[in-house]
Amino acid sequence: MELYEQFKLDEAWDSPHNAPLAKKMPDAFRSPDSPAGSDKTRFRVFEGQWKDKSPTTIFPAGNPVSMRNITDGTSNTVMVVEVGPDKAVEWTKPGGLNLDQPKEEFGTAARGIPVLMGDGSTRCFKRDIDNATWTALIGPDDRTVINWRDIEINHSTLSPKQSQILNHLKQIAVALFNYHDTFQRFPPADKHLVDGKSNLSWRVHLLPFLDQKKLYDQFHLDEPWDSIHNKTLLDQMPDLYQFNPQGKPGVTQVMTFSGKNTPFPGGLGPRLRDITDGTSNTIFFVIAAPDKAVPWSKPEDLAFDSANPVKALGNLSTPAFVVVMMDGSIRSAPVNLPAKTLSNLIQPDDGNIINVDLPTYKPR
């Protein structure tokens, strides 16, 4: 927030006050091969418009898009693209790419166009696909779903399985943020509580934000997770909740820490403004050991013990475990991390900002 608060929002991007702030472009907006000190970004969006109450892109002029407008599915809709160096712009300058001829907007890009999809997954699409296909990929509500697997280039150093694991983690994180955008808090929101308690896990309530609304609509929200009806849906757990190839059907290791002094103490879910230690300093969710797996629809997570927080993760067989921070970054936390350090990373508002460099997670 510190840099953001330096901008005068009622002035143009190139006003005498705002213009010098362009030199402070965050590294997140810089491509790996961008010149050092550049204030121009190659990460661009397509700017569209509203036509018959439908947006032509995720970023139409005027009113913003909501999740219900992305009827083609977030995993099928392009949100951000990386253009060639000749199409880079000052990162503070408003505006976007022209949707009329998408191919012309990429500039002198390489043979592949890196894209960020609406679900948070990253892809690289072929440079030479036609304008009609690009328009369909960019349009969130055109009722045209492209099989992007036919146009994808895989030049990652990760195996397809490793890429899938990372994308699943990103999709869960993005879904949590989209839930927050809709309900102004992370799950569960008030409408998802019955007598102050949740009948179903937060994983279930994320389904509409994971392109799984049809499955979500099958749940009886006013019944417990193990009611006669709801138990029949256990075997329909989405693949992105399964991180153990040998795991039992319908159980997951995707869990939050829960209880007093955690982001999820019980009852209503937290709001971003409740995370006063900073989202990059607070753990969102983790991948626990197989012995801690629970039925995915059961409202059960990891009980937090500040004296020995790693114990809740179960019998970990690796020297590190996966943590997704509340800023969406995916990290690897060593099992032997001091209990106090891990405890501080779990607590969202204890005032202890931990200076620990958790490495970026790379799947095995």
C-alpha positions as semicolon CSV with decimal commas, in nm:
position;residue;x (nm);y (nm);z (nm)
1;M;0,000;0,000;0,000
2;E;0,293;0,237;0,061
3;L;0,362;0,312;-0,308
4;Y;-0,008;0,322;-0,396
5;E;-0,073;0,586;-0,133
6;Q;0,186;0,813;-0,294
7;F;-0,028;0,848;-0,607
8;K;-0,282;1,127;-0,641
9;L;-0,579;0,933;-0,773
10;D;-0,762;1,245;-0,886
11;E;-0,476;1,342;-1,119
12;A;-0,368;1,200;-1,455
13;W;-0,098;0,934;-1,472
14;D;0,145;1,187;-1,623
15;S;0,068;1,478;-1,392
16;P;0,373;1,655;-1,243
17;H;0,316;1,462;-0,920
18;N;0,232;1,116;-1,057
19;A;0,479;1,102;-1,347
20;P;0,794;1,061;-1,132
21;L;0,636;0,763;-0,953
22;A;0,656;0,565;-1,278
23;K;1,024;0,512;-1,197
24;K;0,918;0,298;-0,902
25;M;0,761;0,021;-1,111
26;P;0,735;-0,300;-0,902
27;D;0,935;-0,596;-1,029
28;A;0,611;-0,792;-1,069
29;F;0,531;-0,579;-1,376
30;R;0,876;-0,630;-1,531
31;S;0,948;-0,904;-1,786
32;P;1,264;-1,109;-1,726
33;D;1,441;-0,951;-2,025
34;S;1,324;-0,594;-1,964
35;P;1,601;-0,333;-1,938
36;A;1,708;-0,258;-1,582
37;G;1,537;0,051;-1,449
38;S;1,268;0,050;-1,718
39;D;0,935;0,202;-1,623
40;K;0,753;0,027;-1,907
41;T;0,563;-0,299;-1,876
42;R;0,487;-0,562;-2,135
43;F;0,203;-0,711;-1,933
44;R;-0,110;-0,578;-2,100
45;V;-0,483;-0,639;-2,102
46;F;-0,735;-0,610;-2,381
47;E;-0,974;-0,324;-2,324
48;G;-1,328;-0,395;-2,438
49;Q;-1,678;-0,268;-2,398
50;W;-2,023;-0,377;-2,293
51;K;-2,248;-0,509;-2,570
52;D;-2,604;-0,611;-2,486
53;K;-2,509;-0,637;-2,118
54;S;-2,216;-0,868;-2,199
55;P;-1,847;-0,769;-2,174
56;T;-1,623;-0,825;-2,477
57;T;-1,318;-0,863;-2,250
58;I;-1,253;-0,904;-1,878
59;F;-1,168;-0,532;-1,878
60;P;-1,452;-0,344;-2,048
61;A;-1,473;0,033;-2,029
62;G;-1,714;0,154;-1,764
63;N;-1,848;-0,091;-1,508
64;P;-1,612;-0,370;-1,400
65;V;-1,675;-0,736;-1,474
66;S;-1,798;-0,969;-1,200
67;M;-1,752;-1,344;-1,185
68;R;-2,104;-1,407;-1,311
69;N;-2,013;-1,232;-1,637
70;I;-1,741;-1,488;-1,717
71;T;-1,981;-1,750;-1,845
72;D;-1,721;-1,917;-2,068
73;G;-1,528;-2,012;-1,753
74;T;-1,224;-1,847;-1,600
75;S;-0,999;-2,128;-1,724
76;N;-1,110;-2,051;-2,080
77;T;-1,069;-1,673;-2,072
78;V;-0,749;-1,474;-2,126
79;M;-0,693;-1,201;-1,867
80;V;-0,337;-1,071;-1,925
81;V;-0,088;-1,116;-2,211
82;E;0,282;-1,042;-2,243
83;V;0,345;-0,841;-2,559
84;G;0,666;-0,767;-2,745
85;P;0,909;-0,494;-2,630
86;D;0,775;-0,255;-2,895
87;K;0,431;-0,268;-2,733
88;A;0,548;-0,194;-2,379
89;V;0,386;0,106;-2,210
90;E;0,441;0,309;-1,895
91;W;0,300;0,092;-1,622
92;T;0,093;0,374;-1,474
93;K;-0,069;0,471;-1,804
94;P;-0,433;0,362;-1,833
95;G;-0,578;0,190;-2,136
96;G;-0,537;-0,147;-2,298
97;L;-0,490;-0,336;-2,621
98;N;-0,737;-0,311;-2,909
99;L;-0,962;-0,614;-2,950
100;D;-1,047;-0,545;-3,315
101;Q;-0,730;-0,712;-3,447
102;P;-0,574;-0,896;-3,151
103;K;-0,281;-1,043;-3,347
104;E;-0,158;-0,697;-3,442
105;E;-0,142;-0,594;-3,078
106;F;0,129;-0,839;-2,974
107;G;0,408;-0,654;-3,151
108;T;0,744;-0,821;-3,208
109;A;0,671;-1,105;-2,970
110;A;0,835;-1,443;-3,002
111;R;0,660;-1,742;-3,152
112;G;0,463;-1,786;-2,831
113;I;0,244;-1,541;-2,638
114;P;0,253;-1,591;-2,260
115;V;-0,094;-1,543;-2,112
116;L;-0,251;-1,537;-1,768
117;M;-0,594;-1,697;-1,769
118;G;-0,884;-1,582;-1,555
119;D;-0,834;-1,870;-1,312
120;G;-0,474;-1,770;-1,243
121;S;-0,312;-2,039;-1,457
122;T;-0,039;-1,943;-1,703
123;R;-0,013;-2,064;-2,062
124;C;0,184;-1,992;-2,375
125;F;-0,021;-1,977;-2,694
126;K;0,102;-1,998;-3,051
127;R;0,171;-1,662;-3,212
128;D;0,002;-1,746;-3,540
129;I;-0,348;-1,842;-3,429
130;D;-0,612;-1,637;-3,609
131;N;-0,793;-1,328;-3,485
132;A;-1,124;-1,510;-3,445
133;T;-0,964;-1,762;-3,208
134;W;-0,792;-1,489;-3,009
135;T;-1,119;-1,297;-2,983
136;A;-1,295;-1,608;-2,851
137;L;-1,016;-1,670;-2,598
138;I;-1,033;-1,312;-2,475
139;G;-1,413;-1,283;-2,466
140;P;-1,552;-1,395;-2,128
141;D;-1,916;-1,420;-2,232
142;D;-1,929;-1,505;-2,603
143;R;-2,044;-1,866;-2,550
144;T;-1,742;-1,988;-2,748
145;V;-1,505;-2,218;-2,562
146;I;-1,174;-2,286;-2,738
147;N;-0,978;-2,602;-2,674
148;W;-0,662;-2,412;-2,584
149;R;-0,465;-2,737;-2,555
150;D;-0,453;-2,743;-2,937
151;I;-0,285;-2,402;-2,953
152;E;-0,060;-2,417;-2,647
153;I;0,319;-2,424;-2,659
154;N;0,486;-2,606;-2,374
155;H;0,839;-2,473;-2,336
156;S;0,847;-2,482;-1,959
157;T;1,131;-2,647;-1,772
158;L;0,859;-2,810;-1,563
159;S;0,702;-3,138;-1,660
160;P;0,330;-3,134;-1,749
161;K;0,259;-3,288;-1,408
162;Q;0,460;-3,019;-1,227
163;S;0,287;-2,745;-1,424
164;Q;-0,049;-2,896;-1,338
165;I;0,029;-2,896;-0,966
166;L;0,131;-2,529;-0,973
167;N;-0,171;-2,432;-1,179
168;H;-0,405;-2,612;-0,941
169;L;-0,259;-2,423;-0,646
170;K;-0,291;-2,094;-0,835
171;Q;-0,650;-2,170;-0,930
172;I;-0,746;-2,233;-0,568
173;A;-0,579;-1,909;-0,459
174;V;-0,746;-1,706;-0,735
175;A;-1,083;-1,863;-0,652
176;L;-1,041;-1,753;-0,290
177;F;-0,972;-1,396;-0,403
178;N;-1,271;-1,402;-0,637
179;Y;-1,488;-1,527;-0,352
180;H;-1,363;-1,233;-0,146
181;D;-1,445;-0,992;-0,428
182;T;-1,801;-1,126;-0,432
183;F;-1,871;-1,153;-0,059
184;Q;-1,617;-0,902;0,080
185;R;-1,457;-1,177;0,286
186;F;-1,301;-1,518;0,242
187;P;-1,522;-1,822;0,298
188;P;-1,745;-1,876;0,467
189;A;-1,961;-1,569;0,415
190;D;-2,271;-1,513;0,624
191;K;-2,500;-1,672;0,365
192;H;-2,295;-1,992;0,386
193;L;-2,342;-2,034;0,760
194;V;-2,629;-2,214;0,930
195;D;-2,682;-2,104;1,290
196;G;-2,333;-1,956;1,285
197;K;-2,168;-2,276;1,166
198;S;-2,067;-2,411;0,829
199;N;-2,227;-2,733;0,712
200;L;-1,981;-2,763;0,427
201;S;-1,614;-2,685;0,383
202;W;-1,473;-2,371;0,226
203;R;-1,358;-2,598;-0,056
204;V;-1,722;-2,661;-0,148
205;H;-1,812;-2,292;-0,140
206;L;-1,528;-2,219;-0,383
207;L;-1,682;-2,440;-0,651
208;P;-1,866;-2,161;-0,839
209;F;-1,531;-1,981;-0,869
210;L;-1,359;-2,292;-1,004
211;D;-1,594;-2,340;-1,299
212;Q;-1,779;-2,603;-1,094
213;K;-2,113;-2,434;-1,035
214;K;-2,310;-2,733;-1,163
215;L;-2,151;-2,948;-0,894
216;Y;-2,206;-2,678;-0,632
217;D;-2,574;-2,658;-0,717
218;Q;-2,611;-3,028;-0,638
219;F;-2,521;-2,976;-0,271
220;H;-2,792;-2,921;-0,014
221;L;-2,639;-2,623;0,164
222;D;-2,874;-2,652;0,460
223;E;-2,761;-3,007;0,534
224;P;-2,437;-3,136;0,693
225;W;-2,156;-3,253;0,469
226;D;-2,232;-3,615;0,562
227;S;-2,607;-3,606;0,513
228;I;-2,750;-3,888;0,306
229;H;-2,766;-3,660;0,002
230;N;-2,439;-3,468;0,037
231;K;-2,231;-3,782;0,097
232;T;-2,322;-3,901;-0,252
233;L;-2,117;-3,610;-0,391
234;L;-1,791;-3,700;-0,216
235;D;-1,659;-3,894;-0,515
236;Q;-1,708;-3,591;-0,739
237;M;-1,421;-3,400;-0,579
238;P;-1,252;-3,177;-0,840
239;D;-0,907;-3,295;-0,946
240;L;-0,743;-2,974;-0,826
241;Y;-0,806;-3,076;-0,465
242;Q;-0,616;-3,403;-0,511
243;F;-0,240;-3,383;-0,457
244;N;-0,179;-3,748;-0,376
245;P;-0,201;-3,989;-0,671
246;Q;-0,244;-4,276;-0,423
247;G;-0,501;-4,090;-0,216
248;K;-0,846;-4,222;-0,144
249;P;-1,126;-4,086;-0,363
250;G;-1,300;-3,787;-0,214
251;V;-1,033;-3,686;0,039
252;T;-0,797;-3,389;0,020
253;Q;-0,484;-3,254;0,183
254;V;-0,565;-2,893;0,086
255;M;-0,627;-2,733;0,423
256;T;-0,604;-2,410;0,617
257;F;-0,492;-2,366;0,975
258;S;-0,800;-2,303;1,185
259;G;-0,888;-2,192;1,533
260;K;-0,802;-1,900;1,757
261;N;-0,534;-1,661;1,625
262;T;-0,552;-1,793;1,268
263;P;-0,711;-1,631;0,962
264;F;-0,993;-1,885;0,997
265;P;-1,095;-1,891;1,365
266;G;-1,444;-2,026;1,298
267;G;-1,767;-1,863;1,192
268;L;-1,732;-1,591;0,931
269;G;-1,424;-1,595;0,712
270;P;-1,166;-1,315;0,732
271;R;-1,150;-0,996;0,530
272;L;-0,833;-0,876;0,364
273;R;-0,823;-0,580;0,598
274;D;-0,804;-0,823;0,890
275;I;-0,463;-0,946;0,769
276;T;-0,272;-0,663;0,932
277;D;0,063;-0,844;0,929
278;G;0,048;-0,834;0,549
279;T;-0,074;-1,092;0,300
280;S;0,281;-1,184;0,199
281;N;0,356;-1,266;0,563
282;T;0,051;-1,481;0,634
283;I;-0,018;-1,841;0,532
284;F;-0,338;-1,896;0,335
285;F;-0,349;-2,274;0,299
286;V;-0,112;-2,570;0,290
287;I;-0,078;-2,921;0,157
288;A;-0,081;-3,144;0,466
289;A;0,056;-3,497;0,493
290;P;-0,159;-3,785;0,360
291;D;-0,249;-3,901;0,712
292;K;-0,422;-3,566;0,768
293;A;-0,641;-3,587;0,458
294;V;-1,011;-3,526;0,516
295;P;-1,327;-3,568;0,309
296;W;-1,312;-3,261;0,087
297;S;-1,662;-3,140;0,172
298;K;-1,614;-3,177;0,548
299;P;-1,567;-2,843;0,729
300;E;-1,248;-2,957;0,897
301;D;-0,898;-2,813;0,876
302;L;-0,574;-2,814;1,076
303;A;-0,601;-2,723;1,444
304;F;-0,346;-2,454;1,527
305;D;-0,111;-2,506;1,820
306;S;0,124;-2,210;1,853
307;A;0,374;-2,414;2,054
308;N;0,409;-2,683;1,786
309;P;0,228;-2,577;1,468
310;V;0,404;-2,821;1,234
311;K;0,256;-3,116;1,424
312;A;-0,085;-3,040;1,275
313;L;0,052;-3,115;0,928
314;G;0,088;-3,484;1,008
315;N;0,362;-3,727;0,912
316;L;0,542;-3,533;0,643
317;S;0,781;-3,747;0,439
318;T;0,958;-3,455;0,272
319;P;1,196;-3,193;0,415
320;A;0,955;-2,915;0,321
321;F;0,583;-2,861;0,274
322;V;0,380;-2,643;0,039
323;V;0,239;-2,315;0,167
324;V;0,031;-2,070;-0,031
325;M;0,055;-1,722;0,117
326;M;-0,235;-1,480;0,134
327;D;-0,083;-1,277;-0,149
328;G;-0,118;-1,583;-0,375
329;S;0,252;-1,672;-0,384
330;I;0,340;-2,041;-0,358
331;R;0,627;-2,120;-0,124
332;S;0,815;-2,412;0,022
333;A;0,848;-2,412;0,402
334;P;1,108;-2,636;0,568
335;V;0,971;-2,883;0,818
336;N;1,237;-2,772;1,067
337;L;1,125;-2,409;1,054
338;P;1,133;-2,281;1,414
339;A;0,794;-2,317;1,581
340;K;0,779;-1,947;1,665
341;T;0,851;-1,849;1,305
342;L;0,584;-2,080;1,163
343;S;0,342;-1,969;1,431
344;N;0,395;-1,604;1,338
345;L;0,341;-1,684;0,971
346;I;0,006;-1,845;1,054
347;Q;-0,121;-1,562;1,274
348;P;-0,256;-1,275;1,061
349;D;-0,252;-0,993;1,312
350;D;-0,004;-1,065;1,591
351;G;0,219;-0,774;1,491
352;N;0,519;-0,999;1,426
353;I;0,642;-0,944;1,071
354;I;0,875;-1,234;1,002
355;N;1,183;-1,173;0,792
356;V;1,214;-1,521;0,646
357;D;1,278;-1,597;0,280
358;L;1,068;-1,900;0,193
359;P;1,180;-2,031;-0,147
360;T;0,937;-2,051;-0,436
361;Y;0,782;-2,396;-0,447
362;K;0,881;-2,626;-0,732
363;P;0,693;-2,956;-0,753
364;R;0,894;-3,274;-0,754
